[in-house]
XYZ file of C-alpha atoms in Angstrom:
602
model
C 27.471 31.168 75.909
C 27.543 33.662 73.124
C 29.286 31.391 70.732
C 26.308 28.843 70.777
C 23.372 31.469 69.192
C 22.295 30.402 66.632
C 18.997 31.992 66.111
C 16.683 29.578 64.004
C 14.161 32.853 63.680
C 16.839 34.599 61.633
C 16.499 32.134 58.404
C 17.768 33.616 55.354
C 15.126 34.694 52.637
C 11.938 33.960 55.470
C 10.442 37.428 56.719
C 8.518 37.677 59.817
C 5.149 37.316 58.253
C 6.036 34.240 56.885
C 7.769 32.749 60.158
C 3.839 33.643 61.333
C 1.859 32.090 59.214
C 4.033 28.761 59.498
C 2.988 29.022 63.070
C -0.708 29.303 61.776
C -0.699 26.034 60.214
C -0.186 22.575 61.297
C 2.122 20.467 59.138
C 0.232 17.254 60.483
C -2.981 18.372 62.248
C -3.943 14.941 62.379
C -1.191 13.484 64.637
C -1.172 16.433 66.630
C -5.095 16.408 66.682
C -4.617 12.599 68.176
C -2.207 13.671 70.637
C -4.372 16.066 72.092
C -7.521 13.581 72.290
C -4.612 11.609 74.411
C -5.202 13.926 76.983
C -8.671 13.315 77.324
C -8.351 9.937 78.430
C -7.214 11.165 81.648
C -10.229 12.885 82.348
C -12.680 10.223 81.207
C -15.142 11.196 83.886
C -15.202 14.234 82.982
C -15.527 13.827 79.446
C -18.194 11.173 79.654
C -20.383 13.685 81.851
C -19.507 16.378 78.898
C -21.183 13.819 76.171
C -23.782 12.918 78.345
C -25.009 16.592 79.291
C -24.377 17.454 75.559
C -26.338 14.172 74.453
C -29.236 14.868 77.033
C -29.199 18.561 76.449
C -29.550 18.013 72.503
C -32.701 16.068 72.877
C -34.298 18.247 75.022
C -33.384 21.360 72.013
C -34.857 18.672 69.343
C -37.423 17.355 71.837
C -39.379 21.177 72.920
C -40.205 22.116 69.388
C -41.985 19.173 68.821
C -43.929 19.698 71.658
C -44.891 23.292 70.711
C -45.773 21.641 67.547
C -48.833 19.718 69.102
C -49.666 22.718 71.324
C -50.374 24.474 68.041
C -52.420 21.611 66.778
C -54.487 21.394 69.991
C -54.824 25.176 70.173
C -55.871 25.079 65.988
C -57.924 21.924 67.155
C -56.742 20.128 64.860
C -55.953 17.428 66.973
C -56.954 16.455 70.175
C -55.258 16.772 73.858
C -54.547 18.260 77.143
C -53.007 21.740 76.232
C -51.833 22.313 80.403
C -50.078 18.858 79.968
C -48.900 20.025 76.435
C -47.499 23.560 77.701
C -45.824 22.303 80.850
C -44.307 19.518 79.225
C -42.671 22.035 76.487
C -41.768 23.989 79.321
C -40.080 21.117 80.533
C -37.915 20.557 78.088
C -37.019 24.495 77.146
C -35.556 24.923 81.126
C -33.872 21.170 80.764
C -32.421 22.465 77.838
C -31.156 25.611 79.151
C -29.756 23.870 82.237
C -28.248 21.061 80.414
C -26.323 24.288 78.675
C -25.250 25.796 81.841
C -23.609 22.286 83.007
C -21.744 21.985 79.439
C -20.090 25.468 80.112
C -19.202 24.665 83.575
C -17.853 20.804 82.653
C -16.226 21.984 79.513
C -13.841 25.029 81.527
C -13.194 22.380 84.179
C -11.984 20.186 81.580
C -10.155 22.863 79.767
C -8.078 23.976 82.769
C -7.742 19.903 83.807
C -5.929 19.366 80.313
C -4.188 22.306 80.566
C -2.919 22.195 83.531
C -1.352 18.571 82.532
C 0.085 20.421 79.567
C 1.981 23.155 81.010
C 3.355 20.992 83.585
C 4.819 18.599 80.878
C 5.633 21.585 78.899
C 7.613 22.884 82.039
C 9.368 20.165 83.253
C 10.304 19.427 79.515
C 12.062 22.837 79.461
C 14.141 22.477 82.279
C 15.521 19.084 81.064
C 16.366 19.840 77.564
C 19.851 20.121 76.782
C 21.357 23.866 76.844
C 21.837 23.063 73.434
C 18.380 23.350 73.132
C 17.789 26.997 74.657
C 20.451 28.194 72.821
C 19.046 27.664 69.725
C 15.725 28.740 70.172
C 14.480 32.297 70.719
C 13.352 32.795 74.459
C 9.889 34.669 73.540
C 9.429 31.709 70.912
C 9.853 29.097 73.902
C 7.631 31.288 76.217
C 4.769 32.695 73.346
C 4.828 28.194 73.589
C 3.763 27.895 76.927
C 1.244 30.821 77.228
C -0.049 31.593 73.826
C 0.214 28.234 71.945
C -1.587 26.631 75.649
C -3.866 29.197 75.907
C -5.698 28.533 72.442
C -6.006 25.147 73.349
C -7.485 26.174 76.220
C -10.246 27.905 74.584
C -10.715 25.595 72.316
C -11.451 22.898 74.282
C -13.793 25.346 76.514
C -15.504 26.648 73.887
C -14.936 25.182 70.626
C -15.460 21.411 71.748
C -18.966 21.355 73.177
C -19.734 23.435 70.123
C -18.713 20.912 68.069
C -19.922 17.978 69.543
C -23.680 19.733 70.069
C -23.464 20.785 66.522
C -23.199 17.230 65.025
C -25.875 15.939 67.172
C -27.729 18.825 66.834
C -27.792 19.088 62.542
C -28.238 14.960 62.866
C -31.136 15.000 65.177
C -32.984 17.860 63.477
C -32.423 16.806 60.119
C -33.968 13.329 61.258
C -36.663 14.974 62.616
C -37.516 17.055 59.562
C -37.121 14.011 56.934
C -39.902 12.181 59.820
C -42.284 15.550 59.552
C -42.239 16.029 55.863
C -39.521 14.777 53.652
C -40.578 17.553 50.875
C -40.509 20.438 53.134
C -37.415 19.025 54.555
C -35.515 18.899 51.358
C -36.419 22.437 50.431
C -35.208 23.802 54.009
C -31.744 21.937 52.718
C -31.116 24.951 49.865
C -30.513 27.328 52.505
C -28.024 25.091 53.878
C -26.133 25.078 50.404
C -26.118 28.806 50.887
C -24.717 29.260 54.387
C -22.065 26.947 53.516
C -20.866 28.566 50.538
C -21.484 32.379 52.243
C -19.229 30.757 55.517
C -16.480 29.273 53.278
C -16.179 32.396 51.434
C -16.413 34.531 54.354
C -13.995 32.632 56.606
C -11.109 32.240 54.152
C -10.987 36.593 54.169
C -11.459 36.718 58.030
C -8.854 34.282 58.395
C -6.328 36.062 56.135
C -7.027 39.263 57.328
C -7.274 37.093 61.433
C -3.300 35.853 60.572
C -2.417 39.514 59.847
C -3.504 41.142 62.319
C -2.205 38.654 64.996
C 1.125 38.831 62.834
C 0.979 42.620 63.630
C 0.280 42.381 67.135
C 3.215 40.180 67.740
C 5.338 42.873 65.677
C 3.837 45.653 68.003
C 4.242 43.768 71.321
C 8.179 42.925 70.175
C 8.174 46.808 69.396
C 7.034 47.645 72.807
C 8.995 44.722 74.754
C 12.681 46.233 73.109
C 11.467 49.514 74.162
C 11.037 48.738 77.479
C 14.132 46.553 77.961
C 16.191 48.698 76.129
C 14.336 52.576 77.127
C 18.266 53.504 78.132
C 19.629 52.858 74.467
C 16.736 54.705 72.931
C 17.175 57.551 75.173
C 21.172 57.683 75.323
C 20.936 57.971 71.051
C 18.001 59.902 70.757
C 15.938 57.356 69.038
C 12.569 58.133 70.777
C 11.222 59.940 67.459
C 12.068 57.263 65.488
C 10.796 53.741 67.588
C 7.624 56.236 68.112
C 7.295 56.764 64.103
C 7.760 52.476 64.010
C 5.362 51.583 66.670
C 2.391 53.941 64.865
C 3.456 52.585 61.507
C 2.525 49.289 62.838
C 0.095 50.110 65.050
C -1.631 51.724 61.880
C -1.691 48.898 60.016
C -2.720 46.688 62.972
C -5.858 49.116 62.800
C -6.326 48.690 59.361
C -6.390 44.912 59.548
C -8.647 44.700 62.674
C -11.179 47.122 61.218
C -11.453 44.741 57.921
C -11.270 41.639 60.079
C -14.248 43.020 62.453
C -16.266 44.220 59.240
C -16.304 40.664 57.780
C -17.291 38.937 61.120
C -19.565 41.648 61.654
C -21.198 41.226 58.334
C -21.293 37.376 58.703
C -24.472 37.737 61.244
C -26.485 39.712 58.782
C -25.593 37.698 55.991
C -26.786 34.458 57.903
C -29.842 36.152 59.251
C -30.621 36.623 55.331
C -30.178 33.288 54.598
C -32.331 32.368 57.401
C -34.781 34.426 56.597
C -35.318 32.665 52.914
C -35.441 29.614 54.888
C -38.418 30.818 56.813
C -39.773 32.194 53.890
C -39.701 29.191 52.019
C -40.567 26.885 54.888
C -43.828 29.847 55.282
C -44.937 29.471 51.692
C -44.374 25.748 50.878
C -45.373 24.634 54.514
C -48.900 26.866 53.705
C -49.177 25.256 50.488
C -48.304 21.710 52.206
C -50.928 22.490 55.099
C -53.960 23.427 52.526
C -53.057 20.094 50.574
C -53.710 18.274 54.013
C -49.940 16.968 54.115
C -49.091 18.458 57.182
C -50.833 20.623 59.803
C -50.203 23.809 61.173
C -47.837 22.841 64.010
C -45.697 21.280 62.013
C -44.696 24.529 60.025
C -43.952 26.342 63.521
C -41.908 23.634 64.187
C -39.918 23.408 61.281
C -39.511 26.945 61.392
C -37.942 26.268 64.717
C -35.887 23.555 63.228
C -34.516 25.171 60.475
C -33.018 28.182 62.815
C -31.687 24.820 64.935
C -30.217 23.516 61.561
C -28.343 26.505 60.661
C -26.940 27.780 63.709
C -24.374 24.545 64.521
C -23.260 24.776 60.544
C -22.597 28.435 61.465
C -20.572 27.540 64.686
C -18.754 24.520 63.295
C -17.369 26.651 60.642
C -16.158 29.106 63.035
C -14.943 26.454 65.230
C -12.752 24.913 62.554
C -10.893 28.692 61.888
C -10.254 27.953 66.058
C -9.165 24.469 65.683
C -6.775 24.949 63.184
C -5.203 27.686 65.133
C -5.297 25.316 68.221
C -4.079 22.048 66.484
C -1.463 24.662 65.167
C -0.530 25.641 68.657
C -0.505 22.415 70.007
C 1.725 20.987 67.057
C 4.101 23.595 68.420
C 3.882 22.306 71.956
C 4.257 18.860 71.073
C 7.622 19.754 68.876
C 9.250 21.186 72.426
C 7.786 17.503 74.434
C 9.286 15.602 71.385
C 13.314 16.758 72.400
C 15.158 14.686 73.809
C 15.765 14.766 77.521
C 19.410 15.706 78.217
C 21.009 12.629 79.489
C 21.669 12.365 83.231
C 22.867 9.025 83.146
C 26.325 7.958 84.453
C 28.294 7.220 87.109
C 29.036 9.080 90.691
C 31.912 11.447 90.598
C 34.743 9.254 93.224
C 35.126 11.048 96.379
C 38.490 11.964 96.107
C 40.547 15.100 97.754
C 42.320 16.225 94.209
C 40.262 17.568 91.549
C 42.925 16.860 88.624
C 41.070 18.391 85.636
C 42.631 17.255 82.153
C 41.747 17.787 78.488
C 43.172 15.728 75.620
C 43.221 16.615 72.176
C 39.311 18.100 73.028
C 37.444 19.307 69.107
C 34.034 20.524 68.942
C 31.780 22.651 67.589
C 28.339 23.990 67.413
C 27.584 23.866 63.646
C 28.974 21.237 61.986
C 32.119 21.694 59.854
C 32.730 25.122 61.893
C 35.354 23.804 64.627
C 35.358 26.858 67.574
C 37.962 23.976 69.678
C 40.675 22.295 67.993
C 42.783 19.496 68.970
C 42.970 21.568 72.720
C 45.014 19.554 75.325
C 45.412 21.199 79.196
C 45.992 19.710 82.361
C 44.660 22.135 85.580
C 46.598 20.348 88.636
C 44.311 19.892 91.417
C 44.046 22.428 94.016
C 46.029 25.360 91.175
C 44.925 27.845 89.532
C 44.128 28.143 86.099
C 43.519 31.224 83.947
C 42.729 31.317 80.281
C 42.877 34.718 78.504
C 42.799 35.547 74.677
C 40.368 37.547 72.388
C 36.591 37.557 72.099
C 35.722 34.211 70.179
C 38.669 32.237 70.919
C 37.204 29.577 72.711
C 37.420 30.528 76.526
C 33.310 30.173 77.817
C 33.024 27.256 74.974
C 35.655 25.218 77.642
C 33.581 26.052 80.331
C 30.366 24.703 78.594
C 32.414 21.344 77.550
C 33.859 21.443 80.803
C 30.113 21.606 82.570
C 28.825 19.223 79.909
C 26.449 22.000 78.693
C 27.488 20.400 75.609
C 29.277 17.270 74.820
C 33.067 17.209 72.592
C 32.845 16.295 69.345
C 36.443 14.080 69.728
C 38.956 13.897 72.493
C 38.327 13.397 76.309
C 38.010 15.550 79.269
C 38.663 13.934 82.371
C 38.732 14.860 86.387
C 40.715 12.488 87.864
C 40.929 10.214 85.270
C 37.480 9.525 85.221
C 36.056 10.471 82.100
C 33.004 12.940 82.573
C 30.924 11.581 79.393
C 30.668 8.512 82.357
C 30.067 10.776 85.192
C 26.368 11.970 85.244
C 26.022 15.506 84.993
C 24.370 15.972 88.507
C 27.305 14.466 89.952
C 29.421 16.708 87.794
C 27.313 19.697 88.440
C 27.156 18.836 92.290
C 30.834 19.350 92.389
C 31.454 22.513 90.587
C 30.473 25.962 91.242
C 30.242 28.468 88.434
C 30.000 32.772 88.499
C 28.876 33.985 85.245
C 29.525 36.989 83.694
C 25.811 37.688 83.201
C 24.923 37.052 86.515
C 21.454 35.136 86.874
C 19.574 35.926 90.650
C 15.890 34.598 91.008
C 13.074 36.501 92.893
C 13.556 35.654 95.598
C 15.033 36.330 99.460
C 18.467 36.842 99.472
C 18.960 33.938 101.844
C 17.783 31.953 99.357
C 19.581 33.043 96.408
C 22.640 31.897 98.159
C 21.322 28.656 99.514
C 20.910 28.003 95.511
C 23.928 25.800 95.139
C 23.686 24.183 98.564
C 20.232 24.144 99.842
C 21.939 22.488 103.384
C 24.071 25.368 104.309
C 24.222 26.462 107.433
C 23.652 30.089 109.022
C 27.129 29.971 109.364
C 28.182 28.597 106.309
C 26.364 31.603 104.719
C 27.374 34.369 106.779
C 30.948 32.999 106.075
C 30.611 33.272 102.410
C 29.094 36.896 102.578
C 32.127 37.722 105.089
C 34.658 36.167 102.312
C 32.970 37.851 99.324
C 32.547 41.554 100.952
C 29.100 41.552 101.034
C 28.772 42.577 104.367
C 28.549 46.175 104.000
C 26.042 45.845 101.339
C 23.027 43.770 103.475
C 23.902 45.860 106.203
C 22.428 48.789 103.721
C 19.451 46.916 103.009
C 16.594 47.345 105.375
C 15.792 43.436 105.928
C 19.689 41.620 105.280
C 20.066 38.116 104.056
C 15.831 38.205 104.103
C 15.742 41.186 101.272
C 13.408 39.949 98.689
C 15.351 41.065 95.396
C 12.644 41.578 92.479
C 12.854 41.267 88.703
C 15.772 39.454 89.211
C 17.801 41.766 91.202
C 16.976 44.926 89.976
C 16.546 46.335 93.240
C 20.332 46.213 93.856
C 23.236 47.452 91.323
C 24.995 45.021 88.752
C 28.118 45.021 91.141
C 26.440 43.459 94.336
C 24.499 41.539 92.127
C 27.625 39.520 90.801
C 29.059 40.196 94.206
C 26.168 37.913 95.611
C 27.028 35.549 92.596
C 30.331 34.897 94.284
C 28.896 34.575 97.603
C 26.572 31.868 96.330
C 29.589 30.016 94.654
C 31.106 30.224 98.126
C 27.979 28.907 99.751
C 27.984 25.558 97.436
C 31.686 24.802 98.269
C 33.086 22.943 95.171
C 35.784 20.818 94.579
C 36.127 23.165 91.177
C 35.704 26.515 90.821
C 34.664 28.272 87.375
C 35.214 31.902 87.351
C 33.993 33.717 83.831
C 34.692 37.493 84.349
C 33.329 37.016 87.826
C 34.536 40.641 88.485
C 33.754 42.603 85.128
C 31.176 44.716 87.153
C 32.708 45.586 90.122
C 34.602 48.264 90.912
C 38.784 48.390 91.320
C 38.538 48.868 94.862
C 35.591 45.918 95.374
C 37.524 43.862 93.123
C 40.772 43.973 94.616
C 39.098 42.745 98.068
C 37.423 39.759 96.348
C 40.419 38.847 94.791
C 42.123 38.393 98.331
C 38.849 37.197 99.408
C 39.240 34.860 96.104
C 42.539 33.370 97.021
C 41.065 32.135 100.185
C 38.558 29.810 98.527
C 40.366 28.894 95.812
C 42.934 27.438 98.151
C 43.337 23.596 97.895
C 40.686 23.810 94.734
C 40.980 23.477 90.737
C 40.010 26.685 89.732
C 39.834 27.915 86.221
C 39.545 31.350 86.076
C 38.121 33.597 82.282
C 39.375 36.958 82.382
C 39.854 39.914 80.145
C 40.912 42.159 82.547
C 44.911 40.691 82.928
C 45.428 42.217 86.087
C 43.039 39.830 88.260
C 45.060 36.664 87.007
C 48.502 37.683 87.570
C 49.216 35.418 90.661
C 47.484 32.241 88.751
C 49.648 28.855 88.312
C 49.208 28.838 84.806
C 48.127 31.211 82.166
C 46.951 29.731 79.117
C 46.467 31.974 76.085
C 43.710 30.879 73.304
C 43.240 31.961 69.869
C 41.000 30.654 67.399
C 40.333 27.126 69.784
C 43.586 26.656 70.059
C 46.244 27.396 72.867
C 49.250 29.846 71.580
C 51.012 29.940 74.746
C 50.714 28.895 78.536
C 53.126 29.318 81.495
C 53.084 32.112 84.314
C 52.970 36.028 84.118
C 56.380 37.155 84.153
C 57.165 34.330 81.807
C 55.199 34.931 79.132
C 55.909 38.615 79.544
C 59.304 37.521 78.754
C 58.507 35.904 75.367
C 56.617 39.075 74.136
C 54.377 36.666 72.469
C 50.349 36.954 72.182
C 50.182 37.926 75.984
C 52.310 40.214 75.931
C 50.158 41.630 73.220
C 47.097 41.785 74.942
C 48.878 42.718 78.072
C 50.534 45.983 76.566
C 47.025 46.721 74.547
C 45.432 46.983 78.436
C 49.013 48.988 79.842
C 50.216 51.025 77.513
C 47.999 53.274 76.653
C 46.347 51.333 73.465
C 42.641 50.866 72.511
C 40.960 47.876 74.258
């Protein structure tokens, strides 16, 4: 499906660091803010017990300076009481508080990895149902970084980030309505400190989050580095290119180090910086709380526990202005998620396939094409007989995988019809299409997995010896007989235990397994050797016996003996008919024909 990429990520005149920092900002962080609360009204349990431990845990934090406030007083005598009472009561509310923190931690993951967990699976089950369309147009690591990354700092956000926030407000609330209650005066002067932590965190946080955006912009450049390294370690060794991908990765990694050393200095420095502003808060609370306690306006209690208060005031400003920098980057994220559960569904509606014997296959006057105004099928009529064979040859780009993916309904025709028995298949629901045709890619696609299984892929009913009559028919007999456990092999990493050629060897098997009514063969033998291939091609004529097959094939001499040869160029067809007849016209076949046979450049 090489004709359908069409990279978004490659936009003209929009460098990578820009394509990053898109991803660092939400175009509507309100809606996809809302969204997200959506998902906590399926854990309203667990969110209620969240508030309430937050709620209870607050007053306890608001509650236990107060109290140490009057053991003061009694121990100053200025006021009268039982000081064991006093101290055990403050106690109290100190281990109550610490405990109530505990709980928030513990109900905030669980609620984290709940939401999560409802997120991926949507995410997951959208991906498999969006159109191939869809895929083809998107980068694969942008559709994965999605699901892990984008999830992930949701995830912590709502761990971390949430009771934070919610504490916070209470917290600066409560307090401040305690202080105004104590002493209005000294409560007003405790406020300038305020003025200065906001403007030292807004200044602050604007450089850490430039220098935050960078350095994650880097990282993803570096891991990218390292990911075509590994993939492609062959390439880079065949031309001699480890100097140069090692002089790129430092380059980067160098400036990765550059940007995480400023970006640790400024969050470093922020803790000093608020320290300092606390400590003119205490100083000021010191001197006008000693002035305010000679005067007789307050007592000496009251100064400890504003004291208290004021660290309680400052710290939740402090964290809410971190956990905004974490929000936006999660509301970002999720904005990003939401955009994949926003496609549409491809359609499975439609009608059963008929149960019929013949498999007449038949395109009229079929156009289409990916990007509009850029036709890659024109006006292409066929008819594949049922139970023949059908080959269609021409140059790269003419059109030959694009009828497969109309064909398959990987895509839908822009005009014209394709029908199988004269039943249209934009009425036939692709699982019934899908059920009924078996495919062998050129790329061919194994899953981890036993082998066994791999081949029950297509027809999760077969028998033992339904399979073992497929791996007789495609020759892959002598291969499990080399591997230690058979049919149960596990193949890893997709097959990489086993060579290219059994892997597409299995591919056929597994087509053979699912027993079609049509068969689609795309270069189904491009990696196997003469010898190999000229056994699957007998093996070949046995299943394609009594079945539509359409076979893709560069190599001429594997379609010699089809029904039908239909040469493409440009989405059109130039010529059709059998071998020896079109080797008779000397027209574009014979062209391509005498570039593989007589000696010419492929």
């Amino acid at each position: 499906m090489a004709d359908a990429k069409l990279e978004n990520r490659n936009i003209p005149g929009m460098n990578r660091r820009e394509r990053f920092a898109e991803a660092e900002h939400a175009e509507n962080a309100g809606a996809a803010l809302r969204r997200i609360i959506r998902y906590f009204f399926h854990e309203k349990l667990l969110v209620l017990s969240m508030f309430l431990t937050v709620l209870f845990g607050t007053f306890c934090g608001i509650y236990a300076p107060s109290v140490q406030s009057d053991a003061i007083d009694i121990i100053a005598g200025s006021v009268q009481g039982n000081l064991g009472r006093t101290l055990i009561i403050m106690l109290a509310a100190y281990l109550l508080y610490s405990g109530s923190q505990l709980l928030q931690g513990l109900l905030s993951a669980r609620l984290s990895q709940s939401i999560v967990k409802k997120m991926r699976e949507e995410l997951f089950a959208k991906i498999v149902d969006v159109p191939v369309r869809y895929l083809d147009t998107h980068s694969h690591g942008d559709v994965m970084s999605r699901m892990t990354n984008d999830i992930e700092n949701i995830s912590t956000t709502v761990s971390q980030s949430l009771p934070s926030l919610f504490s916070g407000v209470l917290t600066i609330i409560g307090t401040a309505a305690v202080m105004i209650w104590y002493c209005w005066e000294l409560a007003l002067l405790s406020l300038v400190t305020v003025f200065l932590t906001v403007l030292a965190t807004k200044i602050l946080s604007r450089s850490i989050r430039t220098f935050s955006r960078k350095r994650q912009m880097l990282l993803g450049q570096l891991n990218g580095t390292v990911e075509e390294m590994v993939s492609g370690y062959r390439t880079v060794s065949a031309y001699n290119h480890q100097e140069i991908t090692t002089a790129e990765f430092c380059e980067t990694a160098d400036s990765l180090t550059r940007a995480g050393i400023r970006t640790d200095i400024l969050s470093g420095i922020m803790g000093p910086i608020m320290n300092c502003i606390g400590n003119i808060g205490f100083v000021i609370i010191a001197a006008f709380g000693g002035y305010f306690s000679l005067s007789g306006l307050i007592s000496v209690g009251v100064i400890s526990a504003f004291i208290v208060y004021a660290r309680q005031f400052s710290r939740p400003i402090n964290e809410i202005a971190q956990v905004y920098g974490q929000l936006q980057t999660a509301v970002a994220g999720a904005e990003r998620v939401f955009a994949v559960l926003d496609e549409a569904d491809e359609d499975k509606s439609g009608d059963e396939l008929a149960e019929e014997k013949s498999a007449d296959i038949i395109f009229r006057n079929v156009g289409f094409s990916y990007v509009p105004d850029h036709p890659v099928i024109r006006d292409f009529s066929l008819t594949v007989p049922s139970g023949k064979k059908v080959a269609l040859v021409g140059a790269t780009g003419s059109g030959k995988t694009t009828i497969v993916n109309l064909l398959m309904r990987f895509y839908d025709i822009d005009s014209g019809s394709i029908c199988i028995n004269q039943q249209d298949i934009k009425d036939i629901s692709r699982d019934s299409l899908r059920k009924n045709v078996a495919i062998v890619l050129q790329d061919t696609v194994l899953f981890t997995d036993t082998i066994r299984n791999n081949l029950k892929y297509g027809n999760a009913d077969a028998t033992e010896e339904e399979i073992e009559k497929a791996v007789k028919m495609s020759r892959c007999g002598d291969m499990l007989r080399s591997l230690p456990e058979g049919l149960d092999t596990v193949l890893t990493g997709s097959g990489e235990n086993i060579s290219q050629g059994q892997r597409q060897l299995l591919a056929i098997a597994r087509a053979f397994v699912a027993d079609p009514k049509i068969l689609i063969l795309d270069e189904a033998t491009s990696n196997v050797d003469t010898r190999t291939e000229k056994a699957i091609q007998d093996a070949m004529q046995m299943i394609m016996k009594n079945r539509t097959s359409i076979v893709i094939a560069h190599r001429l001499s594997t379609i010699r003996d089809s029904d039908v040869i239909v040469v493409m160029d440009h989405g059109r067809i130039v010529e059709s008919g059998s071998h020896s007849e079109l080797l008779e016209r000397k027209g574009k076949y014979y062209e391509l024909y005498m570039t593989q046979y007589a000696g010419f450049a492929t």
